[in-house]
mmCIF file of C-alpha atoms and ligand atoms in Angstrom:
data_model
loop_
_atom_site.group_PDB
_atom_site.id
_atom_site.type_symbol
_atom_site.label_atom_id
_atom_site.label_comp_id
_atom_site.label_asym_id
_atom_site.label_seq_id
_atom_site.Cartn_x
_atom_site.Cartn_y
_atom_site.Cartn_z
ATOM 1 C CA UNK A 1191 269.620 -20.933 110.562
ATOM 2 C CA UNK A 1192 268.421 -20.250 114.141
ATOM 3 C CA UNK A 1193 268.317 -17.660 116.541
ATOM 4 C CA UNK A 1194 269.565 -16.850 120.073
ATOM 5 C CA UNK A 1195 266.160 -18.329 120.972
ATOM 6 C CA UNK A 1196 265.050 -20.196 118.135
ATOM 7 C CA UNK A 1197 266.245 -23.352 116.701
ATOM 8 C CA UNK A 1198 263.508 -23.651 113.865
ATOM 9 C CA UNK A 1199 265.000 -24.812 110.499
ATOM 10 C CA UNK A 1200 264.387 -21.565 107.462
ATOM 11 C CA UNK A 1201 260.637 -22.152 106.567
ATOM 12 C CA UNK A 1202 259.917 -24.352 109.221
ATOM 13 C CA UNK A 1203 257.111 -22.045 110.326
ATOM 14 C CA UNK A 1204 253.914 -21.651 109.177
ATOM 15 C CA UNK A 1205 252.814 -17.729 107.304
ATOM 16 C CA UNK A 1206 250.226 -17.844 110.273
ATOM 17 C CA UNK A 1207 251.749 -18.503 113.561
ATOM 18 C CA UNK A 1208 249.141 -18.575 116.799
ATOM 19 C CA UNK A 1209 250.831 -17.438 119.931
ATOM 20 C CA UNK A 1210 249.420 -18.158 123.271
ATOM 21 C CA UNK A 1211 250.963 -16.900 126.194
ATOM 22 C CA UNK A 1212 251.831 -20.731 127.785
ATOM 23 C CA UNK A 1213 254.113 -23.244 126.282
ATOM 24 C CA UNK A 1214 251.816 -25.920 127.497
ATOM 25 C CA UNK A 1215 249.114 -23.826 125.694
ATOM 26 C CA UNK A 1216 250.854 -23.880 122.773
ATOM 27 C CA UNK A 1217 251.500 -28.094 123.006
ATOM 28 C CA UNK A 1218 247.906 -28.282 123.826
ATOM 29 C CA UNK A 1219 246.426 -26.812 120.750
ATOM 30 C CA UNK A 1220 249.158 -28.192 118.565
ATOM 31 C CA UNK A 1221 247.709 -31.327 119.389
ATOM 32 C CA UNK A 1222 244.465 -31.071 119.763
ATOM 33 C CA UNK A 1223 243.675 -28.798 116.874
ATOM 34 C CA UNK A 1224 246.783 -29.382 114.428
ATOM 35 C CA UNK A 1225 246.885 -32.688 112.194
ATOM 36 C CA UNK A 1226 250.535 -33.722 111.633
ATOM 37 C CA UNK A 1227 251.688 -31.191 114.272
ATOM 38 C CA UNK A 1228 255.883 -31.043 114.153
ATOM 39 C CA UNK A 1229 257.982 -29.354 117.061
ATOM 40 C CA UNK A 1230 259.843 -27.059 115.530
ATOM 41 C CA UNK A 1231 261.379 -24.955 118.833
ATOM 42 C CA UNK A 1232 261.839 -25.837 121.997
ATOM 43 C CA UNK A 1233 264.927 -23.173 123.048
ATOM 44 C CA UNK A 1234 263.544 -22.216 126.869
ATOM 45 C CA UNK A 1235 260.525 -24.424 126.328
ATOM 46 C CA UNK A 1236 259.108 -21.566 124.179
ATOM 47 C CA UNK A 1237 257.288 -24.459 122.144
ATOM 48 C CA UNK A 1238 257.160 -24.002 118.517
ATOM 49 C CA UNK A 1239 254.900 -26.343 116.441
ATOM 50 C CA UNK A 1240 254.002 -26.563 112.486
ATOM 51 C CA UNK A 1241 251.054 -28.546 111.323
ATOM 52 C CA UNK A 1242 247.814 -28.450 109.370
ATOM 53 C CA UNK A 1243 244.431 -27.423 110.036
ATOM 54 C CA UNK A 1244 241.651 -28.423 107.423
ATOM 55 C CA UNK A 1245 244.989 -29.124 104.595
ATOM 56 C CA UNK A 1246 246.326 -25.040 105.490
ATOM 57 C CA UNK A 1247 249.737 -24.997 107.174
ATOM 58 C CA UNK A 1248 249.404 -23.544 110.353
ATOM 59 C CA UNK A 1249 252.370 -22.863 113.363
ATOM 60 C CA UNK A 1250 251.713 -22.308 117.282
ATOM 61 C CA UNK A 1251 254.595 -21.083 119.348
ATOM 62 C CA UNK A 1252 254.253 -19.208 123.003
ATOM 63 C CA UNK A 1253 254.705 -15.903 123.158
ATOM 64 C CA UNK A 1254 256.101 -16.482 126.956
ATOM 65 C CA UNK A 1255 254.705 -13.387 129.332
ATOM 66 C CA UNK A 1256 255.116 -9.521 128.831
ATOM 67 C CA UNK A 1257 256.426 -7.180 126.658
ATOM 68 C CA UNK A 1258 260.050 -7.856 126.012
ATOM 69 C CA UNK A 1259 259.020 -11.612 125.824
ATOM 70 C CA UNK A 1260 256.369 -11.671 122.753
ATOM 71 C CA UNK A 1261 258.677 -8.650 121.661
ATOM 72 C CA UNK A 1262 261.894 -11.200 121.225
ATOM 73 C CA UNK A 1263 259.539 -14.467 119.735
ATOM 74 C CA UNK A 1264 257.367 -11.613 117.266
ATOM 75 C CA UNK A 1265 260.718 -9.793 115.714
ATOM 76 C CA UNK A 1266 262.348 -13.176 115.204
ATOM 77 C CA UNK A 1267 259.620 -14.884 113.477
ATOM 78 C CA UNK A 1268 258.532 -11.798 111.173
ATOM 79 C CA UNK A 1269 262.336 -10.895 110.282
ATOM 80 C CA UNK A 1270 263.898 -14.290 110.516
ATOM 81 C CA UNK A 1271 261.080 -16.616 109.248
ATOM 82 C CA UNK A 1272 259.188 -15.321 106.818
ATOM 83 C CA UNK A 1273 256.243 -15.289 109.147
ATOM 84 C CA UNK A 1274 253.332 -12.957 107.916
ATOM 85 C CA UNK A 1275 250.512 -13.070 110.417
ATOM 86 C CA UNK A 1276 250.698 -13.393 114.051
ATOM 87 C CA UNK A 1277 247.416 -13.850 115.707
ATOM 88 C CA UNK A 1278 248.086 -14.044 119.354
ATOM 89 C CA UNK A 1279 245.372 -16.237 121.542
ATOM 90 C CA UNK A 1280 245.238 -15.449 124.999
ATOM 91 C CA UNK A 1281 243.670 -14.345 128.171
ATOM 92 C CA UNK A 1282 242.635 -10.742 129.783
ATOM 93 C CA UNK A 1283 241.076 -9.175 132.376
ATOM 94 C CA UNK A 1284 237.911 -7.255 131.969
ATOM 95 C CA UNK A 1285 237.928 -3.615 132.584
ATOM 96 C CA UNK A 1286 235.034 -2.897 130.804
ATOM 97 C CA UNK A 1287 231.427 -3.348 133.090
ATOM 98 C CA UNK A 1288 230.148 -4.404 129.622
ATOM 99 C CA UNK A 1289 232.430 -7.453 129.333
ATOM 100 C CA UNK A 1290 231.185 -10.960 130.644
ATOM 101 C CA UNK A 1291 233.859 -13.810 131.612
ATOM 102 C CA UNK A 1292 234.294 -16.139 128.424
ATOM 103 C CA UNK A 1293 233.732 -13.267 126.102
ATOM 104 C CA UNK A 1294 236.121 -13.546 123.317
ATOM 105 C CA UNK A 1295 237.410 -9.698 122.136
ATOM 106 C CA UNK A 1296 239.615 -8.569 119.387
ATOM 107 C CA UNK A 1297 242.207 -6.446 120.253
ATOM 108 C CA UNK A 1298 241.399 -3.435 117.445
ATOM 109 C CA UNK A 1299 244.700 -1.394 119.295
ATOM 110 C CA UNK A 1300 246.605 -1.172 122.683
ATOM 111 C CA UNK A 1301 247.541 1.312 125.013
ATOM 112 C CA UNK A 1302 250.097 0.274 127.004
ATOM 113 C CA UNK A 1303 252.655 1.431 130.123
ATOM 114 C CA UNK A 1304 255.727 0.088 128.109
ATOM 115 C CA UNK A 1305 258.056 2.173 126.650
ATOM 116 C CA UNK A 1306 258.751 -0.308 123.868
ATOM 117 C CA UNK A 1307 257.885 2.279 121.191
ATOM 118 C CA UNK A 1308 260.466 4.298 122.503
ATOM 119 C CA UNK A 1309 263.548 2.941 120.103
ATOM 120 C CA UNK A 1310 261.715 3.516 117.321
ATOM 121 C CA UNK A 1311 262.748 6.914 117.733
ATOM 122 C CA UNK A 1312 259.210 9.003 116.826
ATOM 123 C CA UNK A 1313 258.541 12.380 117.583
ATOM 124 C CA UNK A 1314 255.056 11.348 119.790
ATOM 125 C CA UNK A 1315 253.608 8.888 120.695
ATOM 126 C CA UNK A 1316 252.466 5.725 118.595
ATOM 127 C CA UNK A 1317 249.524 4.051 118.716
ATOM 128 C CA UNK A 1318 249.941 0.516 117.842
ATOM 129 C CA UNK A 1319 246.757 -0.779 116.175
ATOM 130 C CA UNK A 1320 245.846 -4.492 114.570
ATOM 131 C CA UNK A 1321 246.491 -5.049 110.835
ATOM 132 C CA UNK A 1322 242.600 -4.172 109.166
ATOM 133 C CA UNK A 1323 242.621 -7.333 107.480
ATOM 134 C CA UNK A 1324 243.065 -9.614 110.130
ATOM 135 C CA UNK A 1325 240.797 -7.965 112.386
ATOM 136 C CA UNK A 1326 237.592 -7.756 109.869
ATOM 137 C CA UNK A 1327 238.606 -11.560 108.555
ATOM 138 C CA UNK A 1328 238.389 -12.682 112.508
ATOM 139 C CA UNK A 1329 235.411 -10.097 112.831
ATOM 140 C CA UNK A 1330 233.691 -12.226 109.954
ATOM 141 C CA UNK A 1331 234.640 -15.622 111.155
ATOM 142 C CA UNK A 1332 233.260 -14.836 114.359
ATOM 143 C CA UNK A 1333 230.036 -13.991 112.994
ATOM 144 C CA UNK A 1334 229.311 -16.843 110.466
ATOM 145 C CA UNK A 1335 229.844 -18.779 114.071
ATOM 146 C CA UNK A 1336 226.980 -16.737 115.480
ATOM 147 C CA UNK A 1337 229.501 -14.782 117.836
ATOM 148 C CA UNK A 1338 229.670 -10.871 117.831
ATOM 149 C CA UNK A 1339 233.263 -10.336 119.306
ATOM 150 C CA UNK A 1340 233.686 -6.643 121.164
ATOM 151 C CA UNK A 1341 236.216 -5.415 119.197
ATOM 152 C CA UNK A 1342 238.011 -2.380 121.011
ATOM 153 C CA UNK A 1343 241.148 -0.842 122.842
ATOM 154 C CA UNK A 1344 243.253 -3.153 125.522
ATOM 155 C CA UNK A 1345 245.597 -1.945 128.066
ATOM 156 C CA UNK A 1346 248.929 -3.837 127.671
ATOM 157 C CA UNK A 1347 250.792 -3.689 131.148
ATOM 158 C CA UNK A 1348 254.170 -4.181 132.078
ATOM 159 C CA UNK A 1349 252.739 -5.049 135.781
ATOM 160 C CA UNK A 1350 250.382 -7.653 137.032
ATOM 161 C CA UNK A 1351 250.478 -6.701 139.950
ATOM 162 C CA UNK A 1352 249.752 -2.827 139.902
ATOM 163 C CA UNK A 1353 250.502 -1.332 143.360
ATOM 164 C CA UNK A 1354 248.868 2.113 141.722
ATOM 165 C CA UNK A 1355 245.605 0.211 141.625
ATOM 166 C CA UNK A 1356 244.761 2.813 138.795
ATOM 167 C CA UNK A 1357 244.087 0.187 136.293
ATOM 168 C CA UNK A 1358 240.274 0.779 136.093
ATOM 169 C CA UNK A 1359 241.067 4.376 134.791
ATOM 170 C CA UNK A 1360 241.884 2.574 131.331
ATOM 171 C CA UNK A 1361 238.121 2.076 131.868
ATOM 172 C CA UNK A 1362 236.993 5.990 131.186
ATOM 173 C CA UNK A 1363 239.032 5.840 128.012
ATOM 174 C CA UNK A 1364 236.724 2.524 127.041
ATOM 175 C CA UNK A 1365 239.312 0.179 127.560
ATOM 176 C CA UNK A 1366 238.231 -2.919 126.879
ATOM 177 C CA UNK A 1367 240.517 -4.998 128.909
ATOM 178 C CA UNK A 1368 244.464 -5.826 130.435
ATOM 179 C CA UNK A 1369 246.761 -8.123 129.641
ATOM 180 C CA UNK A 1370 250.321 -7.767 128.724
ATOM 181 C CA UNK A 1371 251.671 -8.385 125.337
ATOM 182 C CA UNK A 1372 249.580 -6.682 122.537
ATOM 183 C CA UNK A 1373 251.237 -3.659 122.058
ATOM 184 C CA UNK A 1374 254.436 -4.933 121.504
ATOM 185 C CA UNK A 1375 253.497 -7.338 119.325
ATOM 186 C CA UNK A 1376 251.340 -4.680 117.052
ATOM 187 C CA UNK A 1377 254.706 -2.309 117.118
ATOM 188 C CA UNK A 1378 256.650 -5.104 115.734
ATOM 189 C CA UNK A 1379 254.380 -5.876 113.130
ATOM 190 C CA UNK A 1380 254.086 -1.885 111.816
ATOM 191 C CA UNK A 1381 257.689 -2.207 111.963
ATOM 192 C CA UNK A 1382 258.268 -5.264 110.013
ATOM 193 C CA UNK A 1383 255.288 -4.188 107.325
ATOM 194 C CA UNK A 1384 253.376 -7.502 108.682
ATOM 195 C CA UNK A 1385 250.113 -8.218 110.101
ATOM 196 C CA UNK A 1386 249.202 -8.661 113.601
ATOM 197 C CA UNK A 1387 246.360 -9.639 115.735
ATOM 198 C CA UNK A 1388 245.302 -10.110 119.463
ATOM 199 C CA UNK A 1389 242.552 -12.393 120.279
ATOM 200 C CA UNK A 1390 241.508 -12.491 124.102
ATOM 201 C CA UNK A 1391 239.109 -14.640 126.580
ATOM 202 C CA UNK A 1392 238.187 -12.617 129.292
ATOM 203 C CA UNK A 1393 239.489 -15.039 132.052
ATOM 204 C CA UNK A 1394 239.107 -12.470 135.181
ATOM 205 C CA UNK A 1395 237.286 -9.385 135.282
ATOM 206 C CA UNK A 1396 238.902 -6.246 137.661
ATOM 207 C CA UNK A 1397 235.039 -4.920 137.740
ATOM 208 C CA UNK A 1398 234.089 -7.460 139.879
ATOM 209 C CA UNK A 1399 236.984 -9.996 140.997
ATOM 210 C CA UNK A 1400 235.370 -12.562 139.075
ATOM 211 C CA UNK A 1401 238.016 -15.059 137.576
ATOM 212 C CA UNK A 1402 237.427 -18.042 135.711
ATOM 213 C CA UNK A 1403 238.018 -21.592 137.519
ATOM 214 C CA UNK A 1404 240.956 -23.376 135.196
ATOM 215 C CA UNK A 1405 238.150 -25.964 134.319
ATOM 216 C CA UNK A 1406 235.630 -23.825 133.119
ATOM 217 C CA UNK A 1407 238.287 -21.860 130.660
ATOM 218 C CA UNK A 1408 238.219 -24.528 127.965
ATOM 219 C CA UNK A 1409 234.540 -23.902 126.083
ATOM 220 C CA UNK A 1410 235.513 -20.129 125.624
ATOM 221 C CA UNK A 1411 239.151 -21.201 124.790
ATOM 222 C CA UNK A 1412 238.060 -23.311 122.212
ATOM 223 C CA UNK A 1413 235.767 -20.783 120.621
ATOM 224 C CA UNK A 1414 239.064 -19.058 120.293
ATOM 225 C CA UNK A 1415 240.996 -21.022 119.170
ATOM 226 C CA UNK A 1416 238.208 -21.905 116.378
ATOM 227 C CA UNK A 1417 238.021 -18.346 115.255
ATOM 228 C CA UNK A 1418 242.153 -18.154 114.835
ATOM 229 C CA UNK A 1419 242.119 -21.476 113.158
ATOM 230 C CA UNK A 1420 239.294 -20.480 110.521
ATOM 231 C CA UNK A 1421 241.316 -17.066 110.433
ATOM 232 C CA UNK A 1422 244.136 -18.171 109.586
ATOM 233 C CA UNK A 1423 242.359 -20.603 106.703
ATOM 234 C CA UNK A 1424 241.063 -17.047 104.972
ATOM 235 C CA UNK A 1425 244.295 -15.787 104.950
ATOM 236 C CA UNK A 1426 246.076 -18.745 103.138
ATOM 237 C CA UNK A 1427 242.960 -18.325 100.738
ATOM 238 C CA UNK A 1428 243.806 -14.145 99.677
ATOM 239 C CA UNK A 1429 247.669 -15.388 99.487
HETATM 240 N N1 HPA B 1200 246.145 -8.478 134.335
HETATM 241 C C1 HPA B 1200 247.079 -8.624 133.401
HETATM 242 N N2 HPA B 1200 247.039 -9.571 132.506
HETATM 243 C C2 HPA B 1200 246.005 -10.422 132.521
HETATM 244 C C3 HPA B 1200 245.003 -10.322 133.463
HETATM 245 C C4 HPA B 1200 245.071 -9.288 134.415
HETATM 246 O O1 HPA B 1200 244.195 -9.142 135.282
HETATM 247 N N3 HPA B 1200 244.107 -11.315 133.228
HETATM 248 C C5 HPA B 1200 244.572 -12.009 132.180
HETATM 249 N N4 HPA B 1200 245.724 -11.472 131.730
#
């Protein structure tokens, strides 16, 4: 078993796997939120771990940045390792007015400057959406924590830095927010008939140049990270 960029073991992940962006990130909750956490990869330092949280078998592996990045890491684990759910944890930036830093939103689709759906070969154009499952399961672990996500569109780009500086246009559309891996990962899982989901901190916010001090990040992180967790718990429960 293995890939060319995984050297996991068959079933050594999880049916959940979290994917931050960040290897580090991906260390960092394995530890701190995983009991009996195992590395599993570590091909490129994409980190790969498999634990438990609350007695359900959980993985974490990073996604790495971009498109073709979560796009390589997503189609291995759904068609190599069994994986059914991907719930991917990580940061955007607010392009919504509406949206405060720390707000944690749920990716319901993407629109994206990628031409990843391209080899799919469609006549049009698709619109990669998250599975309805894992969205209203998040949706409802959110709110038994007393948080009411904004759940909406995101604008996955293959640029961070745009030299258009069109990016607030997303905004008339009611874009939520950017980042850069959602829509690849959504097309995978329609492709693979598995479920996907994006979770996202707003960590910067192109409204107003606000951004997040690396410090401050961690209370909205972990409210994150809390709703994936629990997520991931109520899928293990409907099997
Ligand atoms: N652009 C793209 N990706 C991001 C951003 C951003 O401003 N913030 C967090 N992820």
């Amino acid at each position: 078993m293995g890939t060319p960029h995984n050297e996991a073991a068959a079933g050594a992940f999880a049916k959940t796997v979290l994917m931050p962006g960040d290897p580090l990130r991906a260390k960092f909750i394995a530890e701190t939120f995983l009991e009996d956490a195992k590395l599993v990869n570590n091909v490129r330092g994409i980190q790969g771990y498999t634990g438990t949280y609350h007695g359900t078998p959980v993985s974490v592996m990073a996604s790495g940045m971009g498109v073709p990045s979560i796009g390589i890491y997503s189609h291995e684990l759904f068609h190599f390792y069994d994986v059914d759910n991907i719930i991917r944890v990580g940061t955007a930036g607010g392009i919504s007015p509406k949206l405060k830093l720390r707000d944690v939103v749920m990716a319901q689709g993407a629109c994206t400057n990628s031409n990843y759906a391209h080899q799919f070969g469609l006549p049009g154009t698709f619109a990669p959406i998250a599975d309805f499952t894992l969205l209203e399961t998040a949706v409802a672990v959110a709110r038994r924590m007393g948080v009411e996500p904004p759940v909406g569109n995101l604008f996955s780009s293959d640029v961070f830095y745009n030299k258009a500086g069109n990016t607030l246009d997303w905004g008339k559309m009611g874009v939520l927010a950017i980042e850069m891996e959602t829509a690849a990962l959504y097309c995978n899982a329609a492709e693979a008939g598995k479920r996907a989901l994006t979770i996202c901190t707003i960590s910067d916010s192109l409204v107003t140049g606000e951004e997040l001090p690396p410090a401050e990040r961690q209370t909205s992180f972990t409210q994150m990270m809390s709703i994936a967790l629990e997520t991931a718990v109520e899928m293990a429960k409907k099997g």
